[in-house]
Short mmCIF file of C-alpha atoms in Angstrom, two decimals:
data_model
loop_
_atom_site.label_atom_id
_atom_site.label_comp_id
_atom_site.label_asym_id
_atom_site.label_seq_id
_atom_site.Cartn_x
_atom_site.Cartn_y
_atom_site.Cartn_z
CA MET A 1 147.02 167.35 90.12
CA ALA A 2 149.25 170.13 88.73
CA ASN A 3 146.60 170.69 86.05
CA ARG A 4 143.90 171.05 88.71
CA ARG A 5 145.93 173.51 90.71
CA CYS A 6 146.74 175.53 87.59
CA ILE A 7 143.08 175.74 86.63
CA LYS A 8 142.01 176.78 90.13
CA THR A 9 144.60 179.54 90.40
CA LEU A 10 143.88 180.67 86.84
CA THR A 11 140.18 181.00 87.53
CA GLN A 12 140.89 182.79 90.79
CA GLN A 13 143.10 185.23 88.92
CA LEU A 14 140.35 185.63 86.34
CA TYR A 15 137.81 186.60 88.95
CA LYS A 16 140.23 188.87 90.76
CA SER A 17 141.11 190.76 87.60
CA LYS A 18 137.37 191.28 86.99
CA LEU A 19 137.66 190.32 83.34
CA HIS A 20 134.88 187.79 83.81
CA PRO A 21 131.42 189.30 83.26
CA ASN A 22 129.88 187.72 86.37
CA PRO A 23 132.44 187.39 89.14
CA PRO A 24 131.01 185.90 92.33
CA SER A 25 131.03 188.70 94.89
CA SER A 26 132.06 187.92 98.44
CA SER A 27 128.49 188.32 99.75
CA THR A 28 127.32 185.52 97.50
CA SER A 29 130.35 183.48 98.54
CA LEU A 30 129.16 183.56 102.14
CA GLN A 31 125.76 182.35 101.01
CA HIS A 32 127.47 179.49 99.22
CA LEU A 33 129.24 178.54 102.42
CA ARG A 34 125.90 178.33 104.23
CA THR A 35 123.74 176.61 101.61
CA LEU A 36 125.65 174.37 99.31
CA THR A 37 122.77 173.89 96.92
CA GLN A 38 123.96 176.15 94.12
CA PHE A 39 127.20 176.25 92.26
CA PRO A 40 128.45 179.37 90.47
CA ASN A 41 128.43 179.41 86.68
CA LEU A 42 131.58 177.88 85.32
CA PRO A 43 133.53 180.02 82.85
CA LYS A 44 132.92 177.76 79.92
CA SER A 45 134.48 179.94 77.29
CA HIS A 46 137.91 179.85 78.88
CA HIS A 47 138.35 176.29 80.09
CA THR A 48 136.95 173.01 78.96
CA PHE A 49 136.30 170.51 81.71
CA PRO A 50 136.56 166.79 80.87
CA ASN A 51 133.09 165.96 82.13
CA PRO A 52 130.14 168.34 82.18
CA ASN A 53 128.82 166.76 85.36
CA PHE A 54 132.20 166.95 87.06
CA ILE A 55 131.76 168.49 90.48
CA SER A 56 134.75 168.56 92.82
CA PRO A 57 136.22 170.86 95.43
CA LEU A 58 137.91 172.51 92.45
CA THR A 59 134.64 174.00 91.30
CA ASP A 60 133.99 175.64 94.65
CA PHE A 61 135.18 179.14 93.92
CA THR A 62 134.29 180.51 97.31
CA THR A 63 137.77 180.36 98.83
CA TYR A 64 139.95 182.91 97.17
CA ARG A 65 142.69 184.81 98.84
CA HIS A 66 142.08 188.28 100.17
CA TYR A 67 145.07 190.54 100.08
CA SER A 68 145.36 193.73 102.11
CA SER A 69 146.27 195.55 98.92
CA ASP A 70 142.92 194.65 97.35
CA GLN A 71 140.71 197.55 96.49
CA HIS A 72 137.34 197.22 98.11
CA ASP A 73 134.29 199.19 97.18
CA ASN A 74 132.50 200.52 100.22
CA SER A 75 129.30 198.81 99.10
CA ASP A 76 131.00 195.39 99.06
CA VAL A 77 132.34 195.81 102.59
CA SER A 78 128.95 196.83 103.99
CA GLU A 79 127.28 193.92 102.18
CA ASP A 80 129.72 191.52 103.81
CA ASP A 81 129.01 192.89 107.28
CA ASP A 82 125.24 192.84 106.82
CA SER A 83 125.15 189.30 105.48
CA GLU A 84 127.42 188.05 108.26
CA TYR A 85 125.29 189.68 110.93
CA ASP A 86 122.10 188.36 109.34
CA ASP A 87 123.42 184.81 109.34
CA ASP A 88 124.56 185.10 112.95
CA ASP A 89 121.19 186.49 114.03
CA ASP A 90 119.42 183.63 112.29
CA LEU A 91 121.60 181.11 114.06
CA GLU A 92 121.17 182.75 117.45
CA SER A 93 117.41 182.94 117.22
CA ASN A 94 117.05 179.19 116.82
CA VAL A 95 115.18 177.12 119.34
CA ALA A 96 115.87 173.44 119.97
CA ASN A 97 116.46 172.28 116.40
CA CYS A 98 119.63 174.23 115.52
CA ALA A 99 118.39 174.50 111.92
CA VAL A 100 117.75 177.74 110.06
CA LYS A 101 113.95 178.07 109.95
CA LYS A 102 113.02 178.79 106.38
CA GLU A 103 109.55 179.84 105.37
CA TYR A 104 108.55 177.52 102.55
CA SER A 105 105.88 178.55 100.11
CA GLN A 106 103.39 175.93 98.99
CA GLU A 107 105.14 175.39 95.63
CA GLU A 108 108.55 175.07 97.23
CA LYS A 109 107.15 172.48 99.62
CA GLU A 110 105.68 170.50 96.77
CA THR A 111 108.84 170.59 94.66
CA GLU A 112 111.03 169.57 97.57
CA ALA A 113 108.65 166.81 98.54
CA ALA A 114 108.52 165.58 94.96
CA ALA A 115 112.32 165.56 94.85
CA ILE A 116 112.43 163.30 97.91
CA GLY A 117 109.76 161.08 96.38
CA TYR A 118 106.37 161.67 97.89
CA LYS A 119 103.32 163.86 97.61
CA VAL A 120 100.88 164.83 100.30
CA ILE A 121 97.22 164.39 99.48
CA GLY A 122 95.39 165.34 102.60
CA GLN A 123 94.32 164.32 106.05
CA LEU A 124 92.87 160.90 106.69
CA GLN A 125 89.17 161.14 107.34
CA ARG A 126 87.16 158.79 109.51
CA SER A 127 85.09 157.73 106.53
CA ASP A 128 88.08 156.55 104.46
CA GLN A 129 88.34 152.77 104.24
CA VAL A 130 92.04 152.81 103.58
CA PHE A 131 93.36 149.86 105.57
CA LYS A 132 92.65 146.82 103.43
CA ALA A 133 93.49 143.18 103.78
CA TYR A 134 96.84 141.88 102.57
CA GLU A 135 97.28 141.55 98.81
CA PRO A 136 100.16 139.51 97.39
CA VAL A 137 101.67 142.44 95.48
CA PHE A 138 104.97 144.17 96.22
CA ALA A 139 106.65 147.38 95.09
CA VAL A 140 110.19 148.70 95.41
CA ILE A 141 110.01 152.32 96.50
CA GLN A 142 112.61 155.03 96.89
CA ILE A 143 112.25 157.73 99.56
CA GLY A 144 115.15 160.17 99.74
CA ALA A 145 118.21 157.97 99.46
CA HIS A 146 116.69 154.77 100.83
CA GLN A 147 114.83 152.03 98.98
CA PHE A 148 112.32 149.60 100.44
CA LYS A 149 110.47 146.57 99.15
CA VAL A 150 106.94 147.10 100.45
CA SER A 151 103.63 145.35 100.35
CA ASN A 152 100.14 146.21 101.56
CA GLY A 153 100.00 146.73 105.33
CA ASP A 154 103.74 147.13 105.94
CA CYS A 155 105.34 149.73 108.17
CA ILE A 156 108.40 151.70 107.15
CA TYR A 157 110.62 153.98 109.20
CA THR A 158 112.19 156.74 107.10
CA GLU A 159 114.04 159.96 107.85
CA LYS A 160 111.71 162.70 109.01
CA LEU A 161 109.52 163.88 106.15
CA LYS A 162 109.25 167.60 106.54
CA PHE A 163 106.03 168.64 104.93
CA CYS A 164 103.51 166.19 106.27
CA GLN A 165 101.61 165.91 109.54
CA VAL A 166 100.51 162.81 111.41
CA ASN A 167 97.46 161.14 109.84
CA ASP A 168 98.30 162.46 106.36
CA LYS A 169 97.79 160.45 103.23
CA LEU A 170 100.79 160.32 100.90
CA ILE A 171 101.43 159.13 97.38
CA LEU A 172 104.92 157.79 96.90
CA ASN A 173 105.72 158.22 93.25
CA LYS A 174 109.29 156.92 92.89
CA VAL A 175 108.45 153.28 92.21
CA LEU A 176 111.34 151.26 90.84
CA MET A 177 109.72 147.86 90.51
CA LEU A 178 106.32 146.22 90.87
CA GLY A 179 105.62 142.56 91.28
CA SER A 180 102.86 140.08 91.90
CA LYS A 181 102.56 136.30 91.85
CA ALA A 182 102.45 136.08 88.06
CA GLN A 183 103.93 139.37 86.80
CA THR A 184 106.98 141.57 87.42
CA MET A 185 107.42 145.10 86.06
CA ILE A 186 110.88 146.64 86.16
CA GLY A 187 111.23 150.39 85.85
CA ARG A 188 113.97 152.15 83.89
CA PRO A 189 114.72 153.60 86.41
CA VAL A 190 111.21 154.57 87.52
CA LEU A 191 107.83 153.17 86.52
CA PRO A 192 105.86 156.12 85.20
CA GLU A 193 102.29 155.13 86.01
CA ALA A 194 102.75 153.41 89.33
CA ALA A 195 101.76 154.88 92.66
CA VAL A 196 101.91 153.66 96.23
CA HIS A 197 99.59 155.08 98.85
CA ALA A 198 100.73 155.43 102.43
CA VAL A 199 99.57 157.01 105.68
CA VAL A 200 101.83 158.83 108.13
CA GLU A 201 101.56 157.07 111.50
CA GLU A 202 104.05 158.89 113.67
CA HIS A 203 106.90 161.39 113.81
CA ALA A 204 109.15 160.31 116.65
CA LEU A 205 112.71 160.33 117.91
CA ASP A 206 114.84 157.22 117.82
CA ALA A 207 116.61 155.94 120.91
CA LYS A 208 119.66 157.89 121.99
CA VAL A 209 122.99 156.87 120.48
CA ILE A 210 126.09 157.98 122.34
CA ILE A 211 128.99 159.03 120.13
CA PHE A 212 132.12 158.57 122.13
CA LYS A 213 135.50 159.68 120.84
CA LYS A 214 138.73 158.95 122.58
CA LYS A 215 142.38 159.19 121.72
CA ARG A 216 144.40 157.18 124.16
CA ARG A 217 147.27 158.71 126.08
CA LYS A 218 146.41 162.12 124.56
CA ASN A 219 143.95 163.36 127.17
CA TYR A 220 141.17 163.60 124.58
CA ARG A 221 137.66 162.34 125.30
CA ARG A 222 134.34 163.55 123.90
CA THR A 223 130.82 162.30 124.51
CA LYS A 224 127.89 163.37 122.30
CA GLY A 225 124.29 162.15 122.37
CA HIS A 226 122.20 161.90 119.20
CA ARG A 227 118.54 161.10 118.56
CA GLN A 228 117.49 160.74 114.96
CA GLU A 229 114.05 162.01 113.92
CA LEU A 230 112.06 159.33 112.12
CA THR A 231 108.71 159.07 110.38
CA LYS A 232 106.69 155.87 110.41
CA LEU A 233 104.63 155.22 107.28
CA ARG A 234 102.03 152.50 106.83
CA ILE A 235 101.61 151.34 103.24
CA THR A 236 97.96 151.02 102.28
CA ASP A 237 97.71 150.52 98.55
CA ILE A 238 99.85 149.69 95.52
CA GLN A 239 98.59 150.77 92.10
CA GLY A 240 99.92 150.09 88.64
CA ILE A 241 99.84 146.32 88.49
CA GLU A 242 97.04 143.80 88.03
CA LYS A 243 96.22 142.23 91.34
CA PRO A 244 95.13 138.60 91.49
CA GLU A 245 91.47 138.04 92.34
CA MET A 246 90.75 137.53 95.99
CA PRO A 247 89.42 134.15 97.13
CA ILE A 248 85.76 134.01 98.24
CA PRO A 249 85.57 135.17 101.88
CA SER A 250 84.67 132.46 104.42
CA PRO A 251 81.37 133.87 105.90
CA ALA A 252 79.86 133.67 102.42
CA LYS A 253 81.09 130.05 102.10
CA LYS A 254 79.46 129.08 105.42
CA VAL A 255 76.15 130.65 104.37
CA GLU A 256 76.24 128.69 101.09
CA LYS A 257 77.00 125.43 102.89
CA ALA A 258 74.10 126.02 105.33
CA ALA A 259 71.78 126.75 102.41
CA VAL A 260 72.92 123.59 100.60
CA THR A 261 72.46 121.29 103.61
CA ALA A 262 69.10 122.79 104.61
CA MET B 1 100.46 159.94 116.16
CA SER B 2 97.86 157.53 115.16
CA GLN B 3 97.81 153.84 114.53
CA ARG B 4 95.46 152.93 111.69
CA GLY B 5 93.74 156.28 112.10
CA VAL B 6 93.32 156.09 115.89
CA TRP B 7 95.12 158.73 117.95
CA GLN B 8 97.29 157.12 120.60
CA LEU B 9 97.81 159.97 123.04
CA GLN B 10 94.78 160.11 125.31
CA LYS B 11 95.65 162.64 127.96
CA LEU B 12 98.26 165.35 128.41
CA ILE B 13 98.91 166.67 131.92
CA VAL B 14 100.74 169.98 132.18
CA SER B 15 102.09 170.26 135.70
CA TYR B 16 103.48 173.64 136.75
CA CYS B 17 104.22 175.82 139.75
CA ASN B 18 102.90 179.35 140.05
CA TRP B 19 105.82 180.59 142.16
CA GLY B 20 109.00 178.97 140.84
CA GLY B 21 111.19 180.47 138.10
CA SER B 22 111.66 177.16 136.30
CA SER B 23 107.93 177.24 135.45
CA ARG B 24 108.10 180.61 133.78
CA GLY B 25 108.18 179.17 130.28
CA VAL B 26 105.32 176.77 131.00
CA ARG B 27 103.18 179.54 132.43
CA ALA B 28 103.79 181.64 129.30
CA PHE B 29 103.02 178.58 127.15
CA MET B 30 99.74 178.04 129.00
CA GLU B 31 98.68 181.61 128.32
CA SER B 32 99.82 181.93 124.72
CA GLU B 33 99.93 178.59 122.93
CA LEU B 34 97.96 176.06 124.96
CA PRO B 35 94.49 177.18 123.74
CA SER B 36 95.50 176.81 120.08
CA PHE B 37 97.09 173.44 120.89
CA LYS B 38 93.83 172.30 122.48
CA GLU B 39 91.81 173.41 119.46
CA ALA B 40 94.17 171.71 117.02
CA ASN B 41 93.74 168.42 118.91
CA PRO B 42 90.08 168.01 119.92
CA GLN B 43 90.59 164.28 120.54
CA LEU B 44 93.14 165.02 123.24
CA GLU B 45 92.26 165.68 126.88
CA VAL B 46 94.58 168.42 128.15
CA VAL B 47 94.68 169.02 131.92
CA THR B 48 96.68 171.64 133.80
CA GLU B 49 97.76 170.76 137.32
CA LEU B 50 99.22 173.09 139.92
CA ASN B 51 102.13 171.50 141.72
CA ARG B 52 103.71 174.06 144.02
CA GLY B 53 107.38 173.86 144.79
CA GLN B 54 108.14 171.30 142.10
CA HIS B 55 109.69 171.68 138.66
CA PRO B 56 107.27 171.59 135.74
CA TYR B 57 106.73 168.59 133.50
CA LEU B 58 104.48 167.29 130.73
CA LYS B 59 102.97 163.86 131.25
CA GLY B 60 101.47 161.97 128.33
CA LEU B 61 99.17 158.98 128.83
CA TYR B 62 98.87 156.65 125.85
CA LYS B 63 96.35 154.03 124.84
CA ASN B 64 98.77 151.18 125.55
CA LYS B 65 98.83 152.34 129.23
CA ASN B 66 102.28 153.82 128.73
CA GLU B 67 103.24 157.04 130.51
CA ARG B 68 105.85 159.44 129.16
CA VAL B 69 107.09 162.20 131.41
CA VAL B 70 109.08 165.05 129.90
CA SER B 71 110.61 167.71 132.13
CA VAL B 72 110.13 171.24 130.79
CA MET B 73 112.18 172.95 133.47
CA ASN B 74 113.66 176.30 132.35
CA MET B 75 112.38 176.00 128.80
CA THR B 76 111.00 178.76 126.60
CA PRO B 77 107.32 178.58 125.52
CA GLU B 78 108.37 177.56 121.99
CA GLU B 79 110.40 174.66 123.36
CA VAL B 80 107.50 173.57 125.53
CA GLN B 81 105.25 173.55 122.50
CA LEU B 82 107.79 171.46 120.62
CA CYS B 83 107.81 168.93 123.48
CA ALA B 84 104.02 168.80 123.55
CA THR B 85 103.86 168.33 119.77
CA ARG B 86 106.43 165.54 119.99
CA LEU B 87 104.37 163.75 122.63
CA ARG B 88 101.30 164.07 120.45
CA ASN B 89 103.14 162.83 117.38
CA SER B 90 104.52 159.64 118.87
CA LEU B 91 103.10 156.22 119.62
CA GLY B 92 103.29 155.09 123.21
CA ARG B 93 105.88 152.47 122.38
CA LYS B 94 109.01 152.06 124.43
CA VAL B 95 111.97 154.06 123.08
CA VAL B 96 114.29 151.26 122.03
CA LYS B 97 116.75 151.03 119.20
CA LEU B 98 114.95 149.79 116.06
CA LYS B 99 115.82 146.30 114.89
CA THR B 100 114.70 146.92 111.30
CA ARG B 101 113.31 149.87 109.46
CA HIS B 102 110.79 147.71 107.63
CA VAL B 103 108.18 145.85 109.66
CA THR B 104 106.13 143.34 107.71
CA LYS B 105 104.07 140.22 108.28
CA HIS B 106 104.41 138.91 104.70
CA PRO B 107 108.06 139.21 103.70
CA SER B 108 107.76 137.37 100.38
CA VAL B 109 105.27 137.65 97.52
CA GLN B 110 106.79 135.44 94.85
CA GLY B 111 108.32 132.94 97.24
CA THR B 112 111.51 133.23 99.29
CA TRP B 113 114.67 132.66 97.27
CA THR B 114 116.61 129.48 97.90
CA THR B 115 119.63 128.12 96.08
CA SER B 116 117.37 125.82 94.09
CA THR B 117 114.99 128.54 92.79
CA GLN B 118 114.82 128.74 89.02
CA ILE B 119 113.66 131.91 87.23
#
């Protein structure tokens, strides 16, 4: 722990003394507070971390101490004010969702969707014969952080998928395992040439859950309601594994029997 | 929303009052965003109803004979559009807590595991 504290204060001192070529300015620090998707570049030349993938509160350089004796450039101060006001305006102009509305470009949508594990193909047309009979084939799929074992014709409720509308066709590409009656294929961790087709059925809110907090004898009681946004997907097709041949359908059998007896 | 490709919301009734202040958002919604909503959903029958002296609401009639009434009192036009889109996006099913997130008729492909199953 003493080592951690030493490193944190050392790096803070490094940034303050402006010896580092790219010190994180305070305007960027505010952005880090809002969107925790990026981490600043670690000063590799000065300290060696035990694990390159080591991410801890230590590596969050956004909280350093501001002293009144610090020398501020005028430009830095005005940048702080502008970025603060911009963030506040964004938050105030929200409607019901309380989320910052970001304009996604088409490529950003596709990359984010691919990261979660799906890809939008297009709207379902009336002419598409997508809903087939049940086939005895299953697949283990990952969407976001959840995994499901699905088969043809199943319904799945996931967290709300942002970039698809109702009646959209999707390809779910994170397939971890495929199986049929005679064969099982295990991915390491993902099967590269497997795909599962699904159709978005609905985007709806779950039933209300009441979050009730109470501390007894301390006059503290809070009630909060929460409705989770869900997406219902219907799985239509699993590709990447040999499916067993279907048995002969019964109307054909009856016709043959009639022909034989006649 | 649509089950197997069939849209489940049949009719949307927008009930408003032309005098009351709680209907201000709905009246603005009807002028600005309702025409585009109608065009985006040709399968949906949208009806506006004048109901003087009452607070405004949106009523959705679904194919399973279910009726969902959402009050849009004192809402901005954007919020009203969000409510209308939510009604269009949902099935008519009763809003109950989900038992499972995976609904299937054929739970096992290779046979259900028992203690005596051998691989």
